[in-house]
Coordinates of C-alpha atoms and ligand atoms in Angstrom, one line a residue:
M1 CA 80.5 89.3 85.6
K2 CA 78.4 87.6 82.8
T3 CA 74.4 87.1 82.8
G4 CA 74.1 84.3 85.1
T5 CA 76.9 84.2 87.2
K6 CA 75.7 85.9 89.9
E7 CA 73.1 83.1 90.0
A8 CA 75.6 80.2 89.9
I9 CA 77.5 81.9 92.8
A10 CA 74.8 82.2 95.2
G11 CA 73.6 78.4 93.5
V12 CA 77.3 77.8 95.6
V13 CA 76.9 79.8 98.8
G14 CA 73.1 79.7 99.2
K15 CA 71.0 82.5 98.6
N16 CA 71.3 83.7 102.1
N17 CA 75.0 83.9 101.5
F18 CA 75.0 86.5 98.4
T19 CA 74.6 89.8 98.0
D20 CA 74.8 92.2 95.2
S21 CA 72.4 95.2 97.2
L22 CA 73.5 98.5 96.4
I23 CA 73.7 99.5 100.3
D24 CA 76.2 96.4 100.7
M25 CA 78.1 97.3 97.5
V26 CA 78.9 100.6 98.7
S27 CA 80.0 99.2 102.4
Y28 CA 82.4 96.9 100.9
S29 CA 83.7 99.2 98.8
Y30 CA 85.9 100.5 101.3
D31 CA 88.4 99.6 103.7
A32 CA 89.8 102.0 107.0
S33 CA 92.4 103.8 103.7
D34 CA 91.1 106.8 101.6
H35 CA 90.9 104.3 98.6
N36 CA 87.5 103.2 97.2
H37 CA 85.6 101.1 94.7
R38 CA 82.9 99.3 93.8
P39 CA 82.3 95.5 93.8
E40 CA 79.4 93.7 91.6
A41 CA 79.1 91.2 94.2
A42 CA 79.9 89.6 97.4
V43 CA 79.4 86.2 99.4
W44 CA 79.6 85.0 102.8
P45 CA 81.2 81.6 102.5
T46 CA 80.8 78.9 104.9
S47 CA 83.5 76.1 103.9
A48 CA 86.6 76.3 102.2
E49 CA 84.9 73.7 99.7
Q50 CA 82.9 76.7 98.5
I51 CA 85.4 78.5 98.4
S52 CA 87.3 76.5 96.1
K53 CA 83.9 75.8 93.6
I54 CA 84.1 79.6 93.4
L55 CA 87.1 80.3 92.3
V56 CA 86.7 77.8 89.6
M57 CA 84.2 79.7 88.6
A58 CA 86.4 82.9 88.5
N59 CA 89.0 81.2 86.3
E60 CA 86.6 80.0 83.4
E61 CA 84.7 83.5 83.2
P62 CA 86.9 85.6 84.4
F63 CA 86.0 87.7 87.3
P64 CA 87.9 89.2 90.8
V65 CA 87.4 87.4 93.9
I66 CA 88.6 89.7 97.0
P67 CA 89.4 88.0 100.4
R68 CA 88.1 90.1 103.3
G69 CA 88.3 90.2 106.7
A70 CA 86.8 93.0 108.7
G71 CA 87.8 95.5 106.2
T72 CA 90.1 97.5 108.7
G73 CA 93.1 97.7 106.9
L74 CA 95.0 100.7 106.4
T75 CA 96.4 100.2 102.7
G76 CA 93.3 99.6 100.4
A77 CA 94.3 96.0 100.7
A78 CA 90.5 94.6 100.5
V79 CA 89.5 96.8 98.6
P80 CA 88.1 96.0 94.9
V81 CA 89.8 98.4 92.6
K82 CA 88.5 96.0 89.4
G83 CA 85.4 95.2 90.9
G84 CA 84.7 91.6 91.0
L85 CA 83.3 89.3 94.0
I86 CA 84.2 90.1 97.6
L87 CA 84.4 87.0 99.6
D88 CA 84.0 88.2 103.4
L89 CA 85.5 85.5 105.5
C90 CA 83.1 86.4 108.7
R91 CA 81.4 83.2 108.8
I92 CA 84.4 81.0 108.5
N93 CA 84.9 81.8 112.5
K94 CA 85.3 79.0 114.7
I95 CA 88.1 78.7 117.2
L96 CA 88.8 75.0 116.0
D97 CA 91.1 73.6 118.9
I98 CA 93.3 74.8 121.6
R99 CA 95.8 73.1 122.8
I100 CA 97.8 73.9 126.0
G101 CA 100.0 70.8 125.9
D102 CA 100.9 71.4 122.0
R103 CA 101.2 75.1 122.5
L104 CA 99.0 76.0 120.0
A105 CA 95.3 76.6 118.7
V106 CA 93.9 76.2 115.6
V107 CA 91.6 78.7 114.0
Q108 CA 89.4 79.5 111.1
P109 CA 90.2 83.0 109.4
G110 CA 86.9 85.1 110.6
V111 CA 88.2 84.6 114.3
V112 CA 88.5 88.2 115.6
Y113 CA 91.7 88.9 117.4
S114 CA 89.8 89.7 120.9
D115 CA 87.8 86.5 120.5
L116 CA 91.1 84.3 120.5
E117 CA 92.4 86.4 124.0
K118 CA 89.3 85.6 125.1
A119 CA 89.4 82.5 124.5
L120 CA 93.2 81.7 125.9
A121 CA 92.6 83.8 129.2
P122 CA 91.8 81.0 131.2
Y123 CA 94.6 78.9 130.2
G124 CA 96.8 81.5 131.2
F125 CA 97.9 82.1 127.5
F126 CA 97.5 84.5 124.9
F127 CA 98.3 85.1 121.3
P128 CA 101.2 88.8 121.5
P129 CA 100.9 90.5 118.4
D130 CA 98.1 92.0 119.6
P131 CA 97.2 94.9 116.7
A132 CA 95.4 98.2 117.7
S133 CA 92.7 97.1 116.1
G134 CA 92.3 94.1 117.8
K135 CA 88.7 94.0 118.9
V136 CA 87.6 94.1 115.5
C137 CA 90.5 93.0 112.8
T138 CA 90.5 89.1 112.2
L139 CA 93.1 86.4 112.5
G140 CA 92.6 85.6 108.7
G141 CA 93.5 89.8 107.8
N142 CA 95.7 89.7 110.4
V143 CA 97.8 86.6 108.5
A144 CA 97.3 88.3 105.2
T145 CA 98.8 91.6 106.3
N146 CA 101.1 90.0 109.0
A147 CA 100.0 92.1 111.5
G148 CA 102.1 93.9 114.7
G149 CA 101.6 95.4 117.6
I150 CA 102.7 97.4 120.8
R151 CA 104.6 94.1 121.9
G152 CA 106.5 93.6 118.7
A153 CA 109.7 94.5 120.8
K154 CA 109.7 91.8 122.6
Y155 CA 107.2 89.2 121.3
G156 CA 107.5 89.7 117.4
V157 CA 104.7 89.8 114.5
T158 CA 102.1 87.6 113.1
R159 CA 104.7 85.7 110.8
D160 CA 106.3 84.3 114.4
Y161 CA 103.5 82.6 114.9
V162 CA 101.7 80.7 112.0
L163 CA 102.9 77.3 112.3
G164 CA 100.4 76.4 109.1
L165 CA 97.8 76.9 107.4
E166 CA 95.1 75.3 105.3
V167 CA 94.7 77.5 101.8
V168 CA 92.8 77.9 98.7
L169 CA 94.7 78.6 96.1
P170 CA 93.9 80.3 93.2
D171 CA 92.7 77.3 90.9
G172 CA 90.4 76.0 93.3
R173 CA 93.1 73.1 95.3
I174 CA 93.3 73.3 98.8
T175 CA 96.2 72.7 100.3
R176 CA 97.6 72.2 103.8
T177 CA 101.4 74.4 104.7
G178 CA 103.5 73.6 107.8
A179 CA 103.1 71.4 110.4
N180 CA 101.8 71.0 114.0
C181 CA 104.5 71.1 115.8
M182 CA 106.4 73.9 117.3
K183 CA 109.1 73.2 114.5
T184 CA 109.6 71.7 110.9
S185 CA 112.3 71.9 108.5
S186 CA 110.5 69.8 106.5
G187 CA 110.4 71.5 102.3
Y188 CA 110.5 74.8 101.2
D189 CA 108.4 77.2 103.7
L190 CA 105.0 77.5 101.8
T191 CA 103.5 78.7 104.6
R192 CA 105.7 81.8 105.0
I193 CA 105.0 82.5 101.1
F194 CA 101.4 83.1 102.0
V195 CA 101.6 85.2 105.4
G196 CA 101.5 88.8 104.6
S197 CA 100.3 88.0 100.7
E198 CA 97.9 90.3 101.3
G199 CA 95.0 87.7 99.6
T200 CA 96.5 87.8 96.4
L201 CA 97.7 84.2 96.5
G202 CA 95.2 82.3 98.2
V203 CA 92.2 82.2 100.7
I204 CA 93.2 81.2 104.0
T205 CA 90.9 78.9 105.9
E206 CA 92.7 77.4 108.3
I207 CA 95.1 78.8 110.7
I208 CA 97.5 76.8 113.3
L209 CA 98.9 79.2 115.8
K210 CA 101.7 79.0 118.2
I211 CA 100.7 80.7 121.8
D212 CA 102.6 81.9 124.6
P213 CA 102.3 81.6 128.4
R214 CA 100.8 85.3 129.3
P215 CA 103.5 87.1 132.0
T216 CA 101.5 87.8 134.7
A217 CA 103.4 90.7 136.1
T218 CA 104.1 94.6 134.8
R219 CA 105.8 97.5 135.2
T220 CA 105.0 100.8 133.5
A221 CA 106.8 104.3 133.4
R222 CA 107.5 107.2 131.7
A223 CA 110.1 109.2 130.9
L224 CA 110.4 112.8 129.0
F225 CA 113.7 114.3 127.1
P226 CA 114.9 118.0 125.7
S227 CA 116.4 116.6 122.7
L228 CA 115.7 113.6 120.6
K229 CA 119.6 112.4 120.9
D230 CA 119.3 111.7 124.3
A231 CA 115.7 109.7 124.0
G232 CA 117.7 107.4 120.9
Q233 CA 120.9 107.0 123.2
S234 CA 118.2 105.6 125.9
V235 CA 116.7 103.5 123.6
T236 CA 120.0 102.2 121.9
A237 CA 121.7 101.9 125.5
I238 CA 118.3 99.7 126.5
T239 CA 119.3 97.5 124.0
H240 CA 123.1 97.0 124.7
S241 CA 122.4 96.6 129.0
G242 CA 120.3 93.5 128.0
I243 CA 117.0 93.9 129.1
I244 CA 113.7 93.8 126.1
P245 CA 111.3 95.9 127.1
S246 CA 107.5 94.3 126.1
V247 CA 106.9 97.8 125.4
L248 CA 108.9 100.6 124.2
E249 CA 106.9 103.8 122.7
I250 CA 108.2 107.1 121.6
L251 CA 106.1 110.2 120.8
D252 CA 107.9 112.9 119.1
C253 CA 107.6 116.8 120.3
N254 CA 104.3 117.8 118.1
T255 CA 102.4 114.4 119.8
I256 CA 103.6 115.9 123.2
K257 CA 101.9 119.3 122.1
V258 CA 99.0 118.2 120.7
L259 CA 98.3 116.0 123.7
R260 CA 98.7 119.1 125.7
E261 CA 96.4 121.2 123.9
Q262 CA 93.9 118.9 122.7
A263 CA 93.3 116.2 125.3
G264 CA 94.7 118.6 128.2
M265 CA 97.4 116.7 129.6
D266 CA 100.1 118.4 131.3
F267 CA 103.6 117.5 129.7
P268 CA 106.1 120.6 129.6
D269 CA 107.6 121.8 126.6
V270 CA 110.4 118.7 125.6
E271 CA 111.4 117.5 122.5
A272 CA 110.7 113.9 123.4
M273 CA 108.5 111.4 125.5
I274 CA 108.9 107.0 125.7
L275 CA 106.3 105.0 127.4
V276 CA 108.3 101.6 128.5
E277 CA 106.6 98.1 130.1
T278 CA 108.6 95.4 131.5
D279 CA 107.0 91.9 132.3
G280 CA 107.8 88.7 133.8
Y281 CA 106.3 86.2 135.8
T282 CA 107.4 87.3 138.9
E283 CA 106.7 91.1 140.4
G284 CA 110.8 91.0 140.9
E285 CA 111.5 90.0 137.4
A286 CA 109.4 93.0 136.2
S287 CA 110.6 95.4 138.4
F288 CA 114.0 94.2 138.0
Q289 CA 114.2 95.6 134.1
M290 CA 112.5 98.6 134.8
E291 CA 114.9 99.6 137.3
K292 CA 117.5 99.0 134.8
I293 CA 115.6 100.8 132.2
I294 CA 115.2 104.0 134.7
E295 CA 119.1 103.9 135.3
V296 CA 119.3 104.2 131.2
F297 CA 117.3 107.4 131.5
R298 CA 118.8 108.9 134.4
E299 CA 122.1 108.5 132.5
N300 CA 120.6 110.0 129.4
N301 CA 119.3 113.4 130.9
A302 CA 115.6 112.4 131.2
T303 CA 113.1 114.6 133.1
G304 CA 109.7 113.9 134.5
I305 CA 110.2 109.9 135.2
Q306 CA 107.5 108.5 136.6
E307 CA 106.5 104.9 137.3
A308 CA 103.3 103.9 138.0
E309 CA 102.6 102.3 141.4
S310 CA 98.8 100.8 140.3
A311 CA 97.3 99.6 137.6
A312 CA 95.2 102.7 137.6
E313 CA 98.5 105.1 137.5
A314 CA 99.6 102.7 134.5
E315 CA 96.6 103.2 132.5
E316 CA 97.2 106.6 132.9
L317 CA 100.3 106.8 132.0
W318 CA 99.4 104.9 128.3
R319 CA 96.3 107.0 127.7
A320 CA 98.8 109.3 126.2
R321 CA 100.2 106.8 123.5
R322 CA 96.4 106.0 123.2
S323 CA 94.9 109.0 122.9
A324 CA 97.4 110.4 120.2
G325 CA 95.7 108.9 116.7
S326 CA 92.4 110.3 117.8
M327 CA 93.8 113.9 119.3
A328 CA 96.1 114.4 116.3
A329 CA 93.3 113.7 113.7
K330 CA 91.5 116.7 115.2
L331 CA 94.2 118.7 113.7
G332 CA 92.6 118.3 109.8
I333 CA 89.9 117.0 108.0
N334 CA 91.9 113.7 106.5
N335 CA 95.0 112.0 107.8
V336 CA 97.3 109.3 106.3
S337 CA 99.0 107.2 109.0
E338 CA 102.3 105.6 107.7
D339 CA 103.9 102.7 109.5
V340 CA 107.7 102.6 107.8
T341 CA 110.0 101.1 110.0
V342 CA 114.4 101.3 110.5
P343 CA 117.2 99.3 112.5
M344 CA 116.3 100.3 116.0
S345 CA 119.5 102.5 116.2
R346 CA 118.1 104.8 113.3
V347 CA 115.0 105.7 115.0
P348 CA 116.3 109.1 115.9
D349 CA 117.9 109.9 112.6
L350 CA 114.3 108.7 111.2
L351 CA 112.3 111.0 113.1
E352 CA 114.1 114.0 112.6
R353 CA 114.6 113.6 108.5
I354 CA 110.7 113.0 109.1
S355 CA 109.8 116.3 110.5
G356 CA 112.2 117.9 108.2
I357 CA 110.3 116.7 105.1
V358 CA 106.7 117.3 106.2
A359 CA 107.7 120.3 107.8
K360 CA 108.5 121.5 104.3
Y361 CA 105.0 121.0 103.5
D362 CA 103.5 122.7 105.7
L363 CA 100.5 120.5 106.8
P364 CA 100.2 119.4 110.6
F365 CA 101.6 116.4 111.7
V366 CA 102.6 113.8 114.3
I367 CA 104.9 110.7 114.8
F368 CA 105.0 108.3 117.2
G369 CA 105.5 104.8 117.0
H370 CA 107.2 101.6 118.4
A371 CA 110.9 102.6 118.9
G372 CA 111.4 98.9 120.6
D373 CA 111.1 97.5 117.1
G374 CA 112.2 100.6 114.9
N375 CA 108.1 101.3 113.5
L376 CA 107.2 104.8 113.6
H377 CA 103.8 105.9 112.6
P378 CA 104.2 109.5 111.3
R379 CA 100.5 111.1 110.9
I380 CA 100.1 113.9 108.3
M381 CA 96.7 115.8 108.4
Y382 CA 95.5 117.5 105.2
D383 CA 92.5 118.5 103.5
R384 CA 91.2 115.8 100.6
S385 CA 89.1 117.5 98.8
D386 CA 91.9 120.0 98.5
P387 CA 94.1 119.0 95.3
E388 CA 96.7 121.2 96.6
Q389 CA 96.9 119.7 99.8
T390 CA 96.6 116.4 98.6
L391 CA 99.5 116.6 96.2
Q392 CA 101.7 118.1 99.0
M393 CA 100.6 115.2 101.3
E394 CA 101.5 112.8 98.4
K395 CA 105.0 114.3 98.0
A396 CA 106.0 114.5 101.9
V397 CA 104.8 110.8 101.8
E398 CA 107.0 109.4 98.7
E399 CA 109.9 111.8 100.8
I400 CA 109.2 109.6 104.0
F401 CA 109.7 106.2 102.5
M402 CA 112.4 107.3 100.3
A403 CA 114.6 108.2 103.5
T404 CA 113.4 105.1 105.2
C405 CA 114.9 103.0 102.0
E406 CA 117.8 104.8 102.2
M407 CA 118.8 104.4 105.7
G408 CA 118.4 100.6 105.5
G409 CA 114.9 100.4 106.3
T410 CA 111.2 98.8 105.3
L411 CA 108.3 100.7 104.0
T412 CA 105.9 99.1 106.2
G413 CA 106.3 96.9 109.4
E414 CA 102.5 96.1 109.7
H415 CA 100.1 97.6 107.9
G416 CA 101.6 96.1 104.3
I417 CA 101.6 97.2 101.3
G418 CA 98.0 97.3 99.4
L419 CA 97.0 100.1 96.6
A420 CA 98.3 102.8 98.7
K421 CA 102.0 101.7 98.6
A422 CA 102.5 99.5 95.4
P423 CA 103.7 102.9 93.6
Y424 CA 106.9 102.5 96.0
L425 CA 107.6 98.7 96.2
K426 CA 110.6 99.3 94.0
L427 CA 112.2 101.5 96.0
E428 CA 112.8 98.9 98.3
H429 CA 113.0 95.7 96.4
D430 CA 115.3 95.1 93.6
A431 CA 114.5 93.8 90.2
V432 CA 115.4 90.9 90.4
A433 CA 113.1 90.4 94.1
M434 CA 110.6 92.0 92.1
D435 CA 110.9 89.8 89.2
L436 CA 110.2 86.7 91.6
M437 CA 107.7 88.1 93.5
R438 CA 105.7 88.8 90.2
S439 CA 106.6 85.1 89.0
V440 CA 105.6 83.4 92.2
K441 CA 102.2 85.5 91.7
K442 CA 102.1 84.4 87.7
M443 CA 102.5 80.8 89.2
L444 CA 100.2 80.7 91.5
D445 CA 97.4 82.6 89.9
P446 CA 98.0 83.3 86.0
N447 CA 94.3 84.5 85.6
N448 CA 95.1 87.3 87.9
I449 CA 92.0 86.4 89.2
L450 CA 92.8 86.7 93.2
N451 CA 92.9 90.5 94.8
P452 CA 94.3 92.1 91.2
G453 CA 95.8 95.5 91.4
K454 CA 97.6 94.8 94.6
M455 CA 101.2 95.2 95.6
S456 CA 102.5 96.0 92.1
L457 CA 101.6 92.2 90.9
Ligands
FAD501 C1 92.2 101.8 114.2 C2 93.4 101.0 113.7 C3 94.4 100.2 114.5 C4 95.1 99.6 113.8 N1 96.1 99.3 114.3 C5 96.8 98.3 113.9 C6 98.2 97.8 114.5 O1 98.6 98.0 115.7 N2 99.0 96.9 113.9 C7 98.7 96.4 112.7 O2 99.2 95.3 112.1 N3 97.7 96.9 112.0 C8 96.6 97.6 112.2 N4 95.7 98.4 111.5 C9 95.6 97.8 110.5 C10 94.6 96.1 110.3 O3 93.6 96.1 110.9 C11 95.5 95.2 110.1 O4 95.9 95.7 109.3 C12 94.2 93.8 110.4 O5 95.5 92.8 110.2 C13 93.9 93.7 108.8 O6 92.5 92.9 109.4 P1 90.9 92.6 108.6 O7 90.3 91.5 109.1 O8 90.4 94.0 109.1 O9 91.5 92.2 107.4 P2 90.7 93.3 105.6 O10 90.9 94.7 106.1 O11 89.7 92.7 105.1 O12 91.8 92.6 104.8 C14 93.1 92.8 105.1 C15 94.1 92.4 103.7 O13 93.9 90.2 104.0 C16 93.3 89.8 103.1 N5 92.5 88.9 104.1 C17 91.6 89.2 104.7 N6 91.6 87.7 105.1 C18 91.7 86.7 104.2 C19 92.2 85.5 104.0 N7 91.1 84.6 104.9 N8 92.4 84.6 103.5 C20 93.6 85.9 102.5 N9 93.6 86.4 102.3 C21 92.6 87.5 103.8 C22 92.7 90.8 102.1 O14 92.2 91.0 101.0 C23 93.7 92.4 102.5 O15 94.2 92.5 101.5 C24 94.7 99.4 112.1 C25 93.3 99.3 111.9 C26 92.8 100.6 112.2 C27 91.5 101.1 111.4

């Protein structure tokens, strides 16, 4: 930044909302990925107007501006890879309105996911995407990455709930997209261009979210399978049965082994485990669905079928899934967790392909994920200080991406592209689509000031 720029920025937000201290710059150089690079300064703006003024200044000089929520992203999307100014949105954090009669909530981007959950609970409503990082991540970050979670099978992802946005464009103009309504067919769908745009097209300063009544009854069960094929056939048969479980998770044999050896959980030596939850507005509704699913499990050679009889038993069943990531992480100094996604019927094939690929590279790995929406999380453990192991990990990840795309899948079901997957975007999208994406970026941000270096744009 030029001499005097930092003072001018501090003049816009106020001295207390500006920092360039070393400790803050180091903190802002990371997200939850392996990537890091220091910014030159950071601000905590308190209004869209302040952000607009900063973006006008950024275009004049120019300098990069990187929007940031809680920094829990797993792809380096909030890492200031070209330096510049971090725009930390945590102080724009009010729940502006909850309108149950209109089935919507209006929120600012810095609201933490679980704070909205708490605010909706007394009305019996919820905002379903439920990322595992929900206690810390922000709704702005969720919209910017199109975050998803464990309930994706039945309830979809963030994109399915965004009715409208207020956005500050890279040139400083402030606009509103979408409508305060359950539906609109008015003009191009600008809202969807900004959802999942990872802070490269605009800064989200207000969000209108659709909310749902929360089901009051749930049933939980677990089944073990002697072969991946049986587990895969169960998933397909559940879909054919017409039941859509609220959660349908699969864990591979390596994950089961890790849970046995690292967490002392008493599991036999099987190829796969499925954890399932059904929900409804009466006990009967949730139980009816679970009975059908258990019938499917039996028809597909499941062993060790266990249905929870109490909330405590359900919690104990979920402990396996919740512990999977942290227990696996014990197998290596560093780990990388991907979120490749395929059409649901291809989940067993993808599990086999990934196992074959990673085994070649002789690195510890586990695979678990959301069988209900085709989204798997292969996690590979390695030592970043060892160049050979790092190279092996990178080769394995690239092969996983190639296999996923060959199977008609996508590089990312929920984490986004960021820096980590930018080199592979063209594996999934054809040259025309890549060109269109670059044109959209160039039209909105001709000086490339907003979060440059991300998504291959
Ligand atoms: C333990 C753990 C578990 C996780 N589990 C899940 C999971 O289940 N599902 C899932 O989808 N993800 C998960 N994640 C990843 C992460 O939490 C999500 O990507 C989340 O949506 C990021 O939110 P954030 O507030 O931390 O955003 P950040 O990491 O700060 O930013 C992410 C991106 O959004 C942009 N951005 C942030 N706010 C704005 C804004 N207001 N306007 C424009 N751009 C903005 C940033 O520039 C960046 O590109 C997990 C991460 C961790 C560490």
